[in-house]
Amino acid sequence: LAYNASMIDSRGLLVTDDTDGMDWDYYDGNKTGEVTAYNDIYYRTLTNAASMADALGLHGQAEMYRNAASNLRSAINHYLFDPTTGLYVISNLQPSAVAQDGNSLAVLFGIAPTTEDASIMANLTEALPTTRYGPLPFSTDAGYRAAVSPFVTNEEVDALFASGDTAQAVSLVRKLWGYMDGPGRDATATDWELVGANGSPGFGAYTSLAHGWSSGA
């Protein structure tokens, strides 16, 4: 947590660069600048740390973490939310592009105002390219690999449930996990690391077809 705090910039946001910005989609390279998803995760880390500190009787430390989380939440909503699209941007360095994880986690972790949850999830559905197997994790202008991530799609599923859109959440589970676990040429009855836009394993013969990170739903 002290290391994370050392990465905060003058706007109160966590910043990554080419040495520490690697994400779940390692094949897309480092994400740099004030990345919404990373700040979402840092916010969640701080709130969890506050709960842990309270449980240990470290109430002063807990209060410090809660204050840091509150300041971070304000900065995320002030600087990384685009009111014209109704969505959080990938980062300040990619202000026109949006990500499935950055927006889903903002709803799931309570960073977004609860009155905006439903509209954010609806806007995300409109902004992300879709396939028969589920949405792609980034808008096309991000320039990243066009493949469905079960790992990140699960974050959207969780956020849909959290925002009360049970029907859409269940539909997405059936669409992606139903496809992976159902009969077909590549059927394994387990969950894949990545699903190509054409429905094939996302890394071809090198794809993990029994991938723990993809089994969330």
XYZ file of N, CA and C in Angstrom:
651
model
N 0.827 -1.213 0.000
C 0.000 0.000 0.000
C 0.859 1.261 0.000
N 1.979 1.217 0.684
C 2.889 2.371 0.660
C 3.463 2.551 -0.739
N 3.756 1.445 -1.394
C 4.240 1.529 -2.784
C 3.173 2.132 -3.681
N 1.933 1.657 -3.538
C 0.842 2.220 -4.335
C 0.694 3.721 -4.092
N 0.783 4.125 -2.829
C 0.637 5.546 -2.491
C 1.723 6.389 -3.139
N 2.886 5.790 -3.367
C 3.980 6.532 -4.005
C 3.721 6.781 -5.486
N 2.711 6.126 -6.047
C 2.389 6.255 -7.473
C 1.289 7.277 -7.735
N 0.824 7.960 -6.690
C -0.265 8.933 -6.838
C 0.274 10.250 -7.387
N -0.424 10.814 -8.372
C 0.023 12.070 -8.982
C -0.661 13.275 -8.343
N -0.441 14.444 -8.923
C -0.954 15.687 -8.338
C -2.479 15.777 -8.403
N -3.112 14.965 -9.251
C -4.570 14.964 -9.343
C -5.192 13.926 -8.408
N -4.353 13.203 -7.682
C -4.854 12.230 -6.726
C -5.130 10.868 -7.305
N -4.572 10.588 -8.497
C -4.814 9.320 -9.165
C -3.534 8.501 -9.271
N -3.696 7.182 -9.240
C -2.571 6.281 -9.404
C -2.142 6.271 -10.866
N -0.834 6.357 -11.098
C -0.288 6.443 -12.457
C 0.664 5.281 -12.707
N 0.554 4.668 -13.877
C 1.473 3.604 -14.281
C 2.236 4.028 -15.533
N 3.354 3.329 -15.777
C 4.160 3.618 -16.961
C 4.601 2.307 -17.605
N 5.585 2.375 -18.495
C 6.014 1.192 -19.233
C 6.733 0.163 -18.371
N 7.032 0.502 -17.124
C 7.711 -0.448 -16.249
C 6.761 -1.163 -15.296
N 5.536 -0.624 -15.117
C 4.648 -1.220 -14.117
C 3.177 -1.232 -14.535
N 2.917 -1.119 -15.843
C 1.536 -1.014 -16.298
C 0.970 -2.258 -16.952
N 1.592 -3.432 -16.733
C 1.102 -4.660 -17.362
C -0.234 -5.079 -16.751
N -1.152 -5.532 -17.610
C -2.496 -5.868 -17.161
C -2.805 -7.328 -17.473
N -4.050 -7.740 -17.216
C -4.486 -9.104 -17.541
C -4.280 -9.406 -19.024
N -4.467 -8.409 -19.898
C -4.245 -8.592 -21.339
C -2.795 -8.239 -21.663
N -1.890 -9.039 -21.134
C -0.450 -8.789 -21.279
C -0.027 -8.656 -22.729
N -0.773 -9.314 -23.625
C -0.450 -9.292 -25.055
C -0.688 -7.914 -25.671
N -1.439 -7.043 -25.002
C -1.666 -5.683 -25.496
C -0.603 -4.705 -24.997
N 0.293 -5.141 -24.137
C 1.334 -4.261 -23.605
C 0.874 -3.496 -22.382
N 1.743 -2.653 -21.878
C 1.453 -1.874 -20.675
C 0.387 -0.812 -20.933
N -0.444 -0.571 -19.926
C -1.371 0.558 -19.964
C -0.782 1.653 -19.083
N -0.699 2.845 -19.639
C 0.019 3.915 -18.950
C -0.886 5.114 -18.664
N -0.428 5.940 -17.726
C -1.183 7.119 -17.339
C -2.115 6.803 -16.184
N -3.180 7.571 -16.076
C -4.187 7.376 -15.036
C -5.235 6.394 -15.570
N -4.994 5.119 -15.391
C -5.847 4.061 -15.936
C -7.035 3.833 -14.997
N -8.245 3.933 -15.533
C -9.434 3.805 -14.691
C -9.470 2.471 -13.959
N -9.239 1.377 -14.660
C -9.336 0.058 -14.026
C -8.347 -0.082 -12.881
N -7.130 0.398 -13.064
C -6.131 0.303 -11.996
C -6.537 1.140 -10.791
N -7.109 2.301 -11.047
C -7.570 3.152 -9.944
C -8.776 2.539 -9.250
N -9.654 1.875 -10.016
C -10.769 1.149 -9.406
C -10.248 0.098 -8.428
N -9.266 -0.667 -8.887
C -8.721 -1.753 -8.065
C -8.008 -1.185 -6.838
N -7.318 -0.086 -7.011
C -6.655 0.546 -5.873
C -7.682 1.023 -4.850
N -8.795 1.575 -5.327
C -9.868 2.001 -4.428
C -10.381 0.810 -3.609
N -10.623 -0.290 -4.292
C -11.110 -1.493 -3.611
C -10.078 -2.002 -2.599
N -8.813 -1.925 -2.958
C -7.745 -2.343 -2.058
C -7.746 -1.502 -0.785
N -7.930 -0.195 -0.945
C -7.947 0.692 0.217
C -9.144 0.421 1.123
N -10.315 0.202 0.541
C -11.493 -0.063 1.372
C -11.366 -1.413 2.077
N -10.793 -2.410 1.398
C -10.563 -3.702 2.045
C -9.531 -3.566 3.166
N -8.488 -2.779 2.909
C -7.450 -2.572 3.925
C -8.031 -1.896 5.157
N -8.949 -0.962 4.959
C -9.599 -0.298 6.095
C -10.378 -1.299 6.944
N -11.097 -2.212 6.280
C -11.852 -3.232 7.015
C -10.916 -4.153 7.786
N -9.808 -4.527 7.153
C -8.839 -5.403 7.817
C -8.205 -4.700 9.017
N -7.860 -3.428 8.838
C -7.244 -2.670 9.935
C -8.206 -2.543 11.110
N -9.485 -2.271 10.833
C -10.475 -2.198 11.904
C -10.573 -3.521 12.654
N -10.558 -4.632 11.893
C -10.661 -5.954 12.515
C -9.471 -6.239 13.433
N -8.334 -5.616 13.131
C -7.129 -5.793 13.933
C -6.999 -4.747 15.040
N -8.007 -3.867 15.132
C -7.964 -2.827 16.155
C -7.099 -1.642 15.793
N -6.682 -1.549 14.511
C -5.828 -0.443 14.061
C -6.715 0.652 13.469
N -7.492 1.285 14.339
C -8.544 2.180 13.855
C -7.998 3.455 13.226
N -6.869 3.941 13.709
C -6.261 5.108 13.080
C -5.798 4.808 11.664
N -5.217 3.640 11.474
C -4.784 3.221 10.138
C -5.985 3.021 9.222
N -7.048 2.440 9.781
C -8.269 2.229 9.008
C -8.833 3.563 8.518
N -8.853 4.551 9.374
C -9.359 5.866 8.998
C -8.503 6.486 7.904
N -7.192 6.287 7.970
C -6.294 6.792 6.932
C -6.624 6.168 5.579
N -6.866 4.849 5.579
C -7.198 4.169 4.325
C -8.555 4.627 3.791
N -9.521 4.825 4.697
C -10.839 5.288 4.251
C -10.762 6.686 3.647
N -9.986 7.555 4.249
C -9.821 8.906 3.701
C -9.149 8.865 2.339
N -8.134 8.020 2.205
C -7.446 7.893 0.916
C -8.399 7.358 -0.145
N -9.241 6.387 0.228
C -10.208 5.822 -0.713
C -11.234 6.877 -1.135
N -11.699 7.678 -0.178
C -12.672 8.722 -0.500
C -12.098 9.750 -1.460
N -10.861 10.158 -1.225
C -10.205 11.117 -2.117
C -10.006 10.523 -3.507
N -9.631 9.254 -3.540
C -9.418 8.585 -4.829
C -10.723 8.475 -5.602
N -11.796 8.104 -4.935
C -13.108 7.994 -5.588
C -13.509 9.333 -6.214
N -13.305 10.405 -5.478
C -13.640 11.736 -6.009
C -12.820 12.054 -7.249
N -11.526 11.713 -7.225
C -10.649 12.003 -8.365
C -11.035 11.165 -9.578
N -11.379 9.890 -9.365
C -11.805 9.035 -10.475
C -13.033 9.632 -11.147
N -14.010 10.008 -10.347
C -15.252 10.539 -10.920
C -15.065 11.914 -11.555
N -14.139 12.689 -11.025
C -13.916 14.034 -11.569
C -13.114 14.004 -12.866
N -12.069 13.202 -12.911
C -11.134 13.258 -14.027
C -11.304 12.147 -15.068
N -11.843 11.006 -14.692
C -11.856 9.867 -15.615
C -13.244 9.523 -16.141
N -14.275 10.194 -15.653
C -15.627 9.989 -16.176
C -15.925 11.026 -17.239
N -16.377 10.567 -18.404
C -16.710 11.468 -19.516
C -18.224 11.652 -19.562
N -18.741 12.817 -19.176
C -20.194 13.009 -19.151
C -20.835 12.989 -20.532
N -20.050 13.191 -21.579
C -20.624 13.175 -22.930
C -20.972 11.760 -23.371
N -20.223 10.774 -22.906
C -20.515 9.374 -23.248
C -21.200 8.643 -22.100
N -21.113 9.223 -20.905
C -21.656 8.555 -19.731
C -20.849 7.348 -19.324
N -19.538 7.370 -19.632
C -18.663 6.238 -19.337
C -17.314 6.729 -18.835
N -16.611 5.852 -18.128
C -15.232 6.123 -17.729
C -14.300 5.795 -18.896
N -13.284 6.621 -19.086
C -12.325 6.409 -20.172
C -11.324 5.326 -19.768
N -10.597 4.783 -20.750
C -9.545 3.822 -20.399
C -8.517 4.500 -19.505
N -8.044 5.659 -19.921
C -7.086 6.427 -19.128
C -7.061 7.853 -19.645
N -6.379 8.736 -18.925
C -6.257 10.111 -19.404
C -5.467 10.182 -20.709
N -4.670 9.154 -21.009
C -3.905 9.114 -22.257
C -4.693 8.464 -23.395
N -5.840 7.859 -23.067
C -6.747 7.298 -24.074
C -8.165 7.786 -23.780
N -8.376 9.075 -23.893
C -9.635 9.661 -23.420
C -10.849 9.390 -24.300
N -10.650 8.855 -25.508
C -11.808 8.569 -26.353
C -12.210 7.102 -26.306
N -11.372 6.261 -25.689
C -11.621 4.821 -25.663
C -12.165 4.399 -24.303
N -12.948 3.313 -24.292
C -13.513 2.808 -23.046
C -13.201 1.324 -22.906
N -13.215 0.862 -21.661
C -12.890 -0.528 -21.359
C -14.003 -1.176 -20.555
N -14.183 -2.453 -20.789
C -15.182 -3.245 -20.067
C -14.861 -3.298 -18.577
N -13.586 -3.490 -18.234
C -13.238 -3.632 -16.820
C -13.331 -2.310 -16.063
N -12.811 -1.234 -16.619
C -12.816 0.048 -15.926
C -14.212 0.496 -15.539
N -15.181 0.305 -16.433
C -16.552 0.725 -16.143
C -17.284 -0.267 -15.246
N -17.081 -1.555 -15.495
C -17.747 -2.566 -14.675
C -17.287 -2.490 -13.229
N -15.982 -2.335 -13.009
C -15.460 -2.285 -11.651
C -15.887 -1.010 -10.930
N -16.027 0.096 -11.671
C -16.484 1.340 -11.043
C -17.890 1.170 -10.478
N -18.740 0.423 -11.197
C -20.088 0.129 -10.701
C -20.030 -0.888 -9.567
N -19.286 -1.961 -9.766
C -19.239 -3.056 -8.798
C -18.667 -2.624 -7.453
N -17.661 -1.748 -7.481
C -16.977 -1.344 -6.245
C -17.609 -0.126 -5.580
N -18.682 0.428 -6.179
C -19.347 1.574 -5.579
C -18.640 2.891 -5.816
N -17.817 2.960 -6.850
C -17.144 4.217 -7.195
C -18.109 5.144 -7.921
N -18.844 4.604 -8.860
C -19.852 5.392 -9.571
C -21.018 5.689 -8.637
N -21.635 6.860 -8.772
C -22.854 7.118 -8.000
C -23.915 6.066 -8.335
N -24.594 5.547 -7.349
C -25.547 4.461 -7.604
C -26.652 4.882 -8.575
N -26.957 6.165 -8.620
C -27.978 6.638 -9.553
C -27.525 6.525 -11.004
N -26.216 6.346 -11.218
C -25.689 6.256 -12.570
C -25.405 4.819 -13.002
N -25.532 3.864 -12.083
C -25.130 2.490 -12.384
C -25.812 1.924 -13.627
N -27.124 2.030 -13.684
C -27.872 1.430 -14.790
C -27.498 2.069 -16.122
N -27.346 3.386 -16.139
C -27.010 4.056 -17.397
C -25.586 3.734 -17.831
N -24.667 3.601 -16.881
C -23.293 3.239 -17.236
C -23.270 1.861 -17.882
N -23.975 0.908 -17.304
C -23.979 -0.439 -17.872
C -24.649 -0.462 -19.242
N -25.716 0.312 -19.409
C -26.379 0.386 -20.718
C -25.480 1.054 -21.748
N -24.806 2.136 -21.342
C -23.893 2.825 -22.261
C -22.714 1.938 -22.636
N -22.257 1.124 -21.688
C -21.149 0.212 -21.972
C -21.547 -0.805 -23.028
N -22.753 -1.321 -22.931
C -23.250 -2.277 -23.930
C -23.251 -1.654 -25.317
N -23.612 -0.393 -25.390
C -23.643 0.301 -26.681
C -22.244 0.599 -27.205
N -21.302 0.868 -26.309
C -19.972 1.316 -26.724
C -19.050 0.182 -27.152
N -19.237 -1.006 -26.570
C -18.318 -2.104 -26.864
C -18.781 -2.899 -28.082
N -17.871 -3.224 -28.995
C -18.232 -4.114 -30.109
C -18.695 -5.450 -29.539
N -19.646 -6.089 -30.216
C -20.163 -7.339 -29.696
C -19.962 -8.470 -30.693
N -19.971 -9.684 -30.186
C -19.879 -10.890 -30.998
C -20.996 -11.829 -30.552
N -21.114 -12.957 -31.207
C -22.117 -13.950 -30.810
C -21.804 -14.533 -29.438
N -20.583 -14.306 -28.973
C -20.114 -14.956 -27.746
C -19.976 -13.979 -26.582
N -20.238 -12.721 -26.854
C -20.138 -11.705 -25.819
C -19.428 -10.471 -26.321
N -19.318 -9.444 -25.481
C -18.689 -8.184 -25.910
C -17.172 -8.285 -25.950
N -16.561 -7.469 -26.775
C -15.109 -7.313 -26.737
C -14.760 -6.400 -25.565
N -13.568 -6.547 -24.994
C -13.262 -5.823 -23.761
C -12.915 -4.350 -23.929
N -12.713 -3.900 -25.180
C -12.344 -2.501 -25.407
C -13.070 -1.968 -26.636
N -13.316 -0.672 -26.649
C -13.844 -0.049 -27.866
C -12.788 -0.137 -28.962
N -13.227 -0.081 -30.208
C -12.319 -0.322 -31.327
C -11.174 0.686 -31.390
N -11.398 1.912 -30.920
C -10.353 2.928 -31.007
C -9.231 2.721 -29.990
N -9.359 1.711 -29.116
C -8.283 1.416 -28.172
C -7.095 0.768 -28.870
N -7.361 0.066 -29.972
C -6.286 -0.568 -30.724
C -5.804 -1.878 -30.140
N -6.627 -2.523 -29.288
C -6.212 -3.758 -28.633
C -6.799 -4.980 -29.349
N -6.330 -6.158 -28.974
C -6.759 -7.408 -29.592
C -8.280 -7.551 -29.514
N -8.876 -7.981 -30.620
C -10.326 -8.162 -30.683
C -10.669 -9.607 -30.325
N -10.826 -9.876 -29.045
C -11.192 -11.207 -28.561
C -11.961 -11.055 -27.263
N -12.838 -11.995 -26.982
C -13.687 -11.939 -25.790
C -12.916 -12.504 -24.600
N -12.899 -11.768 -23.514
C -12.222 -12.210 -22.293
C -13.253 -12.691 -21.274
N -13.322 -14.003 -20.999
C -14.224 -14.462 -19.938
C -13.879 -13.864 -18.578
N -12.592 -13.639 -18.316
C -12.168 -13.055 -17.049
C -12.806 -11.689 -16.840
N -12.706 -10.815 -17.832
C -13.233 -9.459 -17.685
C -14.750 -9.432 -17.894
N -15.272 -10.308 -18.740
C -16.723 -10.359 -18.917
C -17.408 -10.744 -17.621
N -16.740 -11.560 -16.799
C -17.314 -11.879 -15.495
C -17.463 -10.626 -14.633
N -16.536 -9.677 -14.779
C -16.665 -8.425 -14.031
C -17.910 -7.662 -14.478
N -18.206 -7.715 -15.779
C -19.430 -7.077 -16.253
C -20.658 -7.809 -15.720
N -20.611 -9.137 -15.701
C -21.717 -9.918 -15.150
C -21.973 -9.517 -13.691
N -20.917 -9.437 -12.899
C -21.054 -9.037 -11.491
C -21.650 -7.635 -11.369
N -21.190 -6.727 -12.231
C -21.686 -5.350 -12.180
C -23.149 -5.275 -12.592
N -23.544 -6.085 -13.568
C -24.951 -6.113 -13.976
C -25.836 -6.605 -12.832
N -25.404 -7.658 -12.159
C -26.163 -8.122 -10.992
C -26.227 -7.025 -9.929
N -25.081 -6.360 -9.687
C -25.027 -5.324 -8.657
C -25.942 -4.146 -8.982
N -26.101 -3.867 -10.279
C -26.948 -2.735 -10.683
C -28.409 -3.132 -10.839
N -28.720 -4.410 -10.620
C -30.102 -4.863 -10.663
C -30.566 -5.404 -11.987
N -29.675 -5.463 -12.993
C -30.076 -5.957 -14.313
C -29.811 -7.460 -14.403
N -30.619 -8.208 -13.670
C -30.437 -9.660 -13.595
C -30.621 -10.323 -14.957
N -31.590 -9.865 -15.729
C -31.874 -10.488 -17.025
C -30.668 -10.393 -17.960
N -30.057 -9.221 -18.031
C -28.892 -9.042 -18.899
C -27.704 -9.845 -18.379
N -27.547 -9.912 -17.074
C -26.454 -10.681 -16.495
C -26.584 -12.159 -16.854
N -27.767 -12.709 -16.679
C -27.988 -14.126 -16.986
C -27.833 -14.377 -18.483
N -28.312 -13.454 -19.301
C -28.165 -13.579 -20.749
C -26.696 -13.659 -21.155
N -25.867 -12.820 -20.523
C -24.439 -12.805 -20.841
C -23.761 -14.100 -20.378
N -24.172 -14.622 -19.230
C -23.634 -15.905 -18.761
C -23.964 -17.008 -19.759
N -25.201 -17.042 -20.202
C -25.616 -18.086 -21.144
C -24.894 -17.949 -22.486
N -24.701 -16.702 -22.902
C -24.078 -16.461 -24.201
C -22.630 -16.932 -24.228
N -21.814 -16.506 -23.239
C -20.388 -16.810 -23.254
C -20.067 -18.148 -22.598
N -20.501 -18.342 -21.352
C -20.163 -19.590 -20.668
C -20.955 -20.762 -21.246
N -22.174 -20.460 -21.697
C -22.951 -21.505 -22.362
C -22.264 -21.983 -23.629
N -21.661 -21.042 -24.344
C -20.932 -21.417 -25.563
C -19.695 -22.247 -25.231
N -18.882 -21.802 -24.271
C -17.652 -22.521 -23.950
C -17.938 -23.917 -23.400
N -18.998 -24.020 -22.581
C -19.266 -25.280 -21.899
C -20.178 -26.210 -22.682
N -20.713 -25.712 -23.791
C -21.626 -26.519 -24.584
C -20.906 -27.356 -25.633
N -21.643 -28.171 -26.388
C -21.034 -29.011 -27.423
C -20.527 -28.175 -28.593
N -19.505 -28.662 -29.262
C -18.947 -27.949 -30.411
C -17.578 -28.491 -30.763
N -16.987 -27.959 -31.798
C -15.703 -28.449 -32.305
C -14.602 -28.383 -31.246
N -14.621 -27.331 -30.435
C -13.570 -27.138 -29.438
C -14.059 -27.415 -28.017
N -15.142 -28.155 -27.886
C -15.766 -28.343 -26.587
C -14.834 -29.044 -25.609
N -14.736 -28.485 -24.402
C -13.952 -29.102 -23.330
C -14.757 -29.192 -22.036
N -15.958 -28.578 -22.019
C -16.786 -28.488 -20.809
C -16.065 -27.747 -19.694
N -15.093 -26.927 -20.059
C -14.375 -26.072 -19.121
C -14.284 -24.679 -19.732
N -13.705 -23.739 -18.990
C -13.731 -22.336 -19.404
C -12.389 -21.888 -19.977
N -12.456 -21.200 -21.094
C -11.266 -20.870 -21.881
C -10.621 -19.568 -21.418
N -9.350 -19.448 -21.702
C -8.603 -18.234 -21.402
C -9.102 -17.049 -22.219
N -9.385 -17.277 -23.474
C -9.782 -16.213 -24.402
C -10.613 -16.842 -25.509
N -11.628 -16.113 -25.984
C -12.471 -16.595 -27.073
C -12.324 -15.628 -28.243
N -11.887 -16.139 -29.380
C -11.741 -15.296 -30.560
C -13.078 -14.745 -31.015
N -13.038 -13.655 -31.760
C -14.269 -13.034 -32.244
C -15.070 -13.974 -33.136
N -14.389 -15.011 -33.686
C -15.072 -15.997 -34.528
C -15.471 -17.242 -33.749
N -15.267 -17.240 -32.436
C -15.675 -18.353 -31.602
C -14.611 -19.401 -31.365
N -13.462 -19.268 -31.992
C -12.381 -20.234 -31.788
C -11.583 -19.867 -30.542
N -10.797 -20.811 -29.986
C -9.925 -20.446 -28.869
C -9.038 -19.262 -29.244
N -8.963 -18.273 -28.357
C -8.389 -16.977 -28.708
C -6.928 -16.980 -29.081
N -6.144 -17.926 -28.554
C -4.733 -18.028 -28.903
C -4.454 -19.277 -29.729
N -5.483 -19.801 -30.375
C -5.298 -21.002 -31.170
C -4.878 -22.182 -30.307
N -3.904 -22.949 -30.792
C -3.462 -24.153 -30.088
C -2.797 -23.843 -28.763
N -2.449 -22.581 -28.523
C -1.764 -22.201 -27.283
C -2.728 -21.713 -26.200
N -4.032 -21.782 -26.483
C -5.022 -21.285 -25.529
C -5.211 -22.262 -24.366
N -5.228 -21.735 -23.151
C -5.633 -22.542 -22.008
C -7.140 -22.761 -22.093
N -7.568 -24.021 -22.157
C -8.990 -24.342 -22.289
C -9.602 -24.806 -20.962
N -8.850 -24.743 -19.889
C -9.358 -25.009 -18.545
C -8.717 -23.968 -17.647
N -9.275 -22.747 -17.727
C -8.585 -21.570 -17.193
C -9.305 -21.055 -15.951
N -8.661 -21.151 -14.808
C -9.300 -20.763 -13.549
C -9.803 -19.329 -13.543
N -9.045 -18.402 -14.129
C -9.429 -16.988 -14.129
C -10.698 -16.737 -14.949
N -11.072 -17.692 -15.775
C -12.235 -17.509 -16.635
C -13.497 -18.143 -16.057
N -13.413 -18.711 -14.869
C -14.519 -19.509 -14.341
C -15.404 -18.735 -13.376
N -15.254 -17.418 -13.325
C -15.983 -16.629 -12.334
C -17.482 -16.815 -12.356
N -18.086 -16.702 -13.531
C -19.544 -16.803 -13.611
C -20.027 -18.192 -13.224
